[in-house]
Short mmCIF file of N, CA, C and O in Angstrom, two decimals:
data_model
loop_
_atom_site.label_atom_id
_atom_site.label_comp_id
_atom_site.label_asym_id
_atom_site.label_seq_id
_atom_site.Cartn_x
_atom_site.Cartn_y
_atom_site.Cartn_z
N MET A 26 118.72 138.38 129.47
CA MET A 26 118.61 137.01 129.94
C MET A 26 117.79 136.20 128.95
O MET A 26 116.87 136.71 128.34
N LYS A 27 118.14 134.95 128.84
CA LYS A 27 117.40 134.03 127.99
C LYS A 27 116.43 133.24 128.86
O LYS A 27 116.76 132.83 129.96
N HIS A 28 115.25 133.03 128.31
CA HIS A 28 114.20 132.30 129.00
C HIS A 28 113.61 131.27 128.05
O HIS A 28 113.30 131.60 126.90
N SER A 29 113.43 130.04 128.52
CA SER A 29 112.81 128.99 127.71
C SER A 29 111.39 128.79 128.20
O SER A 29 111.15 128.60 129.40
N LEU A 30 110.46 128.83 127.27
CA LEU A 30 109.04 128.68 127.59
C LEU A 30 108.42 127.59 126.76
O LEU A 30 108.82 127.35 125.62
N THR A 31 107.40 126.95 127.32
CA THR A 31 106.56 126.03 126.58
C THR A 31 105.14 126.55 126.70
O THR A 31 104.67 126.84 127.80
N VAL A 32 104.47 126.69 125.56
CA VAL A 32 103.13 127.27 125.53
C VAL A 32 102.20 126.34 124.77
O VAL A 32 102.56 125.83 123.71
N SER A 33 101.02 126.11 125.31
CA SER A 33 99.98 125.33 124.63
C SER A 33 98.91 126.30 124.13
O SER A 33 98.43 127.14 124.89
N LEU A 34 98.56 126.16 122.85
CA LEU A 34 97.60 127.06 122.21
C LEU A 34 96.49 126.27 121.53
O LEU A 34 96.66 125.11 121.18
N LYS A 35 95.36 126.95 121.30
CA LYS A 35 94.32 126.37 120.46
C LYS A 35 94.90 126.12 119.07
O LYS A 35 95.79 126.84 118.63
N SER A 36 94.38 125.14 118.38
CA SER A 36 94.91 124.79 117.06
C SER A 36 94.27 125.64 115.96
O SER A 36 93.59 125.14 115.08
N GLN A 37 94.49 126.95 116.05
CA GLN A 37 94.02 127.89 115.04
C GLN A 37 95.20 128.77 114.64
O GLN A 37 95.97 129.20 115.50
N SER A 38 95.34 129.04 113.37
CA SER A 38 96.47 129.86 112.92
C SER A 38 96.44 131.26 113.51
O SER A 38 97.48 131.84 113.79
N ILE A 39 95.26 131.81 113.74
CA ILE A 39 95.16 133.14 114.33
C ILE A 39 95.69 133.15 115.76
O ILE A 39 96.23 134.16 116.23
N ALA A 40 95.60 132.02 116.45
CA ALA A 40 96.13 131.93 117.82
C ALA A 40 97.64 132.10 117.82
O ALA A 40 98.19 132.78 118.69
N VAL A 41 98.31 131.52 116.84
CA VAL A 41 99.77 131.65 116.73
C VAL A 41 100.14 133.09 116.42
O VAL A 41 101.07 133.65 117.00
N GLU A 42 99.39 133.73 115.54
CA GLU A 42 99.65 135.13 115.20
C GLU A 42 99.49 136.04 116.41
O GLU A 42 100.32 136.92 116.65
N ARG A 43 98.43 135.85 117.18
CA ARG A 43 98.21 136.67 118.39
C ARG A 43 99.32 136.47 119.40
O ARG A 43 99.81 137.41 120.02
N PHE A 44 99.68 135.24 119.58
CA PHE A 44 100.73 134.87 120.53
C PHE A 44 102.06 135.54 120.16
O PHE A 44 102.72 136.15 120.99
N LEU A 45 102.44 135.46 118.89
CA LEU A 45 103.69 136.07 118.43
C LEU A 45 103.65 137.60 118.52
O LEU A 45 104.66 138.24 118.79
N ARG A 46 102.49 138.18 118.29
CA ARG A 46 102.34 139.62 118.40
C ARG A 46 102.61 140.10 119.83
O ARG A 46 103.26 141.12 120.04
N VAL A 47 102.13 139.36 120.81
CA VAL A 47 102.37 139.72 122.21
C VAL A 47 103.86 139.64 122.54
O VAL A 47 104.40 140.52 123.20
N VAL A 48 104.52 138.60 122.06
CA VAL A 48 105.97 138.47 122.29
C VAL A 48 106.70 139.68 121.72
O VAL A 48 107.55 140.29 122.38
N ARG A 49 106.35 140.07 120.53
CA ARG A 49 107.00 141.21 119.86
C ARG A 49 106.69 142.52 120.58
O ARG A 49 107.58 143.32 120.85
N HIS A 50 105.42 142.76 120.92
CA HIS A 50 105.04 144.02 121.56
C HIS A 50 105.61 144.17 122.96
O HIS A 50 105.80 145.29 123.42
N ARG A 51 105.87 143.08 123.62
CA ARG A 51 106.45 143.14 124.97
C ARG A 51 107.96 143.33 124.92
O ARG A 51 108.61 143.43 125.95
N GLY A 52 108.55 143.33 123.73
CA GLY A 52 109.97 143.62 123.58
C GLY A 52 110.91 142.45 123.80
O GLY A 52 112.06 142.64 124.16
N PHE A 53 110.43 141.25 123.54
CA PHE A 53 111.26 140.07 123.68
C PHE A 53 111.71 139.60 122.30
O PHE A 53 110.91 139.55 121.36
N ASP A 54 112.98 139.26 122.17
CA ASP A 54 113.52 138.74 120.92
C ASP A 54 113.37 137.22 120.92
O ASP A 54 113.81 136.54 121.85
N LEU A 55 112.79 136.69 119.88
CA LEU A 55 112.59 135.26 119.73
C LEU A 55 113.85 134.66 119.14
O LEU A 55 114.23 134.97 118.02
N THR A 56 114.55 133.81 119.91
CA THR A 56 115.80 133.23 119.43
C THR A 56 115.64 131.77 118.99
O THR A 56 116.47 131.25 118.26
N HIS A 57 114.59 131.12 119.46
CA HIS A 57 114.30 129.73 119.06
C HIS A 57 112.79 129.57 119.08
O HIS A 57 112.11 130.05 119.99
N PHE A 58 112.25 128.86 118.07
CA PHE A 58 110.81 128.65 117.98
C PHE A 58 110.55 127.30 117.35
O PHE A 58 111.04 127.02 116.25
N GLN A 59 109.80 126.46 118.04
CA GLN A 59 109.43 125.14 117.50
C GLN A 59 107.95 124.94 117.76
O GLN A 59 107.48 125.04 118.90
N LEU A 60 107.21 124.63 116.71
CA LEU A 60 105.76 124.47 116.79
C LEU A 60 105.38 123.04 116.42
O LEU A 60 105.74 122.56 115.34
N ASN A 61 104.66 122.38 117.31
CA ASN A 61 104.19 121.02 117.07
C ASN A 61 102.70 120.97 117.35
O ASN A 61 102.20 121.72 118.19
N MET A 62 101.99 120.07 116.67
CA MET A 62 100.57 119.88 116.93
C MET A 62 100.36 118.50 117.50
O MET A 62 100.87 117.51 116.99
N ASP A 63 99.62 118.45 118.61
CA ASP A 63 99.36 117.18 119.29
C ASP A 63 98.05 117.32 120.05
O ASP A 63 97.80 118.33 120.69
N ASP A 64 97.22 116.30 120.00
CA ASP A 64 95.95 116.29 120.74
C ASP A 64 95.07 117.48 120.42
O ASP A 64 94.41 118.04 121.29
N GLY A 65 95.08 117.95 119.17
CA GLY A 65 94.21 119.04 118.77
C GLY A 65 94.63 120.41 119.23
O GLY A 65 93.82 121.34 119.21
N GLN A 66 95.86 120.56 119.67
CA GLN A 66 96.35 121.89 120.04
C GLN A 66 97.81 122.03 119.66
O GLN A 66 98.50 121.06 119.46
N TYR A 67 98.24 123.28 119.54
CA TYR A 67 99.64 123.57 119.23
C TYR A 67 100.45 123.60 120.51
O TYR A 67 99.99 124.09 121.54
N HIS A 68 101.67 123.09 120.41
CA HIS A 68 102.63 123.16 121.51
C HIS A 68 103.85 123.91 120.97
O HIS A 68 104.45 123.49 119.99
N VAL A 69 104.17 125.01 121.62
CA VAL A 69 105.28 125.86 121.18
C VAL A 69 106.40 125.77 122.21
O VAL A 69 106.16 125.98 123.40
N ALA A 70 107.58 125.43 121.75
CA ALA A 70 108.79 125.50 122.58
C ALA A 70 109.61 126.64 122.02
O ALA A 70 109.89 126.68 120.82
N MET A 71 109.93 127.60 122.87
CA MET A 71 110.63 128.77 122.37
C MET A 71 111.61 129.31 123.40
O MET A 71 111.49 129.03 124.59
N THR A 72 112.58 130.05 122.90
CA THR A 72 113.53 130.75 123.75
C THR A 72 113.45 132.22 123.39
O THR A 72 113.46 132.57 122.20
N VAL A 73 113.32 133.06 124.41
CA VAL A 73 113.28 134.50 124.20
C VAL A 73 114.44 135.14 124.94
O VAL A 73 114.96 134.58 125.91
N ASP A 74 114.84 136.31 124.47
CA ASP A 74 115.95 137.03 125.07
C ASP A 74 115.54 138.47 125.29
O ASP A 74 115.00 139.11 124.39
N SER A 75 115.76 138.97 126.52
CA SER A 75 115.45 140.35 126.84
C SER A 75 116.01 140.70 128.21
O SER A 75 116.22 139.81 129.05
N ASP A 76 116.25 141.97 128.43
CA ASP A 76 116.65 142.45 129.75
C ASP A 76 115.44 142.67 130.65
O ASP A 76 115.58 142.89 131.85
N LYS A 77 114.24 142.60 130.08
CA LYS A 77 113.01 142.81 130.84
C LYS A 77 112.68 141.57 131.67
O LYS A 77 113.03 140.45 131.29
N PRO A 78 111.96 141.75 132.78
CA PRO A 78 111.53 140.59 133.58
C PRO A 78 110.58 139.70 132.77
O PRO A 78 109.70 140.19 132.07
N ILE A 79 110.75 138.40 132.90
CA ILE A 79 109.97 137.45 132.12
C ILE A 79 108.49 137.47 132.50
O ILE A 79 107.63 137.16 131.68
N TYR A 80 108.16 137.88 133.73
CA TYR A 80 106.76 137.90 134.13
C TYR A 80 105.94 138.87 133.27
O TYR A 80 104.73 138.69 133.12
N LEU A 81 106.59 139.88 132.70
CA LEU A 81 105.86 140.80 131.81
C LEU A 81 105.30 140.07 130.60
O LEU A 81 104.21 140.39 130.11
N LEU A 82 106.02 139.09 130.13
CA LEU A 82 105.56 138.29 128.99
C LEU A 82 104.60 137.19 129.42
O LEU A 82 103.53 137.03 128.84
N THR A 83 104.95 136.44 130.45
CA THR A 83 104.12 135.30 130.84
C THR A 83 102.73 135.72 131.30
O THR A 83 101.75 135.04 130.99
N THR A 84 102.62 136.83 132.01
CA THR A 84 101.29 137.27 132.46
C THR A 84 100.43 137.69 131.28
O THR A 84 99.23 137.40 131.25
N GLN A 85 101.02 138.34 130.27
CA GLN A 85 100.26 138.73 129.10
C GLN A 85 99.85 137.52 128.26
O GLN A 85 98.74 137.48 127.75
N LEU A 86 100.73 136.54 128.13
CA LEU A 86 100.39 135.34 127.38
C LEU A 86 99.25 134.57 128.05
O LEU A 86 98.35 134.07 127.38
N ASN A 87 99.28 134.49 129.37
CA ASN A 87 98.22 133.79 130.10
C ASN A 87 96.87 134.47 129.96
O ASN A 87 95.83 133.83 130.13
N LYS A 88 96.84 135.76 129.64
CA LYS A 88 95.58 136.49 129.47
C LYS A 88 94.93 136.22 128.12
O LYS A 88 93.74 136.48 127.94
N LEU A 89 95.69 135.71 127.15
CA LEU A 89 95.13 135.43 125.83
C LEU A 89 94.14 134.27 125.90
O LEU A 89 94.41 133.24 126.52
N VAL A 90 93.01 134.45 125.24
CA VAL A 90 91.97 133.42 125.22
C VAL A 90 92.47 132.13 124.58
O VAL A 90 92.11 131.02 125.02
N ASP A 91 93.33 132.24 123.58
CA ASP A 91 93.80 131.09 122.82
C ASP A 91 94.88 130.28 123.55
O ASP A 91 95.18 129.16 123.17
N VAL A 92 95.46 130.83 124.60
CA VAL A 92 96.54 130.17 125.32
C VAL A 92 95.96 129.28 126.42
O VAL A 92 95.18 129.73 127.26
N LYS A 93 96.34 128.02 126.39
CA LYS A 93 95.88 127.05 127.39
C LYS A 93 96.80 127.01 128.61
O LYS A 93 96.36 126.89 129.73
N ASN A 94 98.13 127.08 128.34
CA ASN A 94 99.11 126.91 129.42
C ASN A 94 100.43 127.55 129.01
O ASN A 94 100.84 127.45 127.86
N VAL A 95 101.10 128.19 129.98
CA VAL A 95 102.44 128.75 129.77
C VAL A 95 103.33 128.19 130.87
O VAL A 95 103.02 128.31 132.05
N THR A 96 104.44 127.56 130.48
CA THR A 96 105.37 126.99 131.44
C THR A 96 106.75 127.58 131.20
O THR A 96 107.25 127.55 130.08
N LEU A 97 107.36 128.10 132.26
CA LEU A 97 108.71 128.62 132.19
C LEU A 97 109.64 127.46 132.49
O LEU A 97 109.64 126.91 133.58
N GLU A 98 110.43 127.06 131.49
CA GLU A 98 111.29 125.88 131.62
C GLU A 98 112.54 126.14 132.44
O GLU A 98 112.84 125.41 133.36
N ASN A 99 113.29 127.17 132.07
CA ASN A 99 114.51 127.44 132.82
C ASN A 99 114.97 128.87 132.55
O ASN A 99 114.51 129.52 131.63
N LEU A 100 115.88 129.33 133.37
CA LEU A 100 116.49 130.64 133.20
C LEU A 100 118.00 130.43 133.11
O LEU A 100 118.56 129.61 133.81
N GLN A 101 118.63 131.18 132.24
CA GLN A 101 120.08 131.09 132.15
C GLN A 101 120.65 132.48 131.89
O GLN A 101 120.04 133.29 131.20
N GLN A 102 121.76 132.75 132.47
CA GLN A 102 122.42 134.04 132.27
C GLN A 102 123.00 134.11 130.88
O GLN A 102 123.62 133.15 130.42
N GLN A 103 122.79 135.21 130.20
CA GLN A 103 123.32 135.38 128.85
C GLN A 103 124.83 135.52 128.90
O GLN A 103 125.37 136.21 129.74
N ALA A 104 125.53 134.82 128.02
CA ALA A 104 126.99 134.89 127.97
C ALA A 104 127.43 136.27 127.52
O ALA A 104 126.84 136.87 126.64
N MET A 105 128.47 136.77 128.17
CA MET A 105 128.95 138.11 127.82
C MET A 105 130.15 138.03 126.92
O MET A 105 130.94 137.24 126.87
#
């Protein structure tokens, strides 16, 4: 399944590295990634793809000190 997320991070390059490491270690494939800086923080819009439940990723991202907010935008069934 594909999942679209919006994540707000501290504006430090190490925060982006930690965030991406969690995505990779949780077994999600990053299919879209857009990084913008606004109001002194990074805003990431991304799409991930995996058969795993999305809560496995969102709960881990919310535990990161550098992450301010994680929003699940939508869910869509992967085309077969």
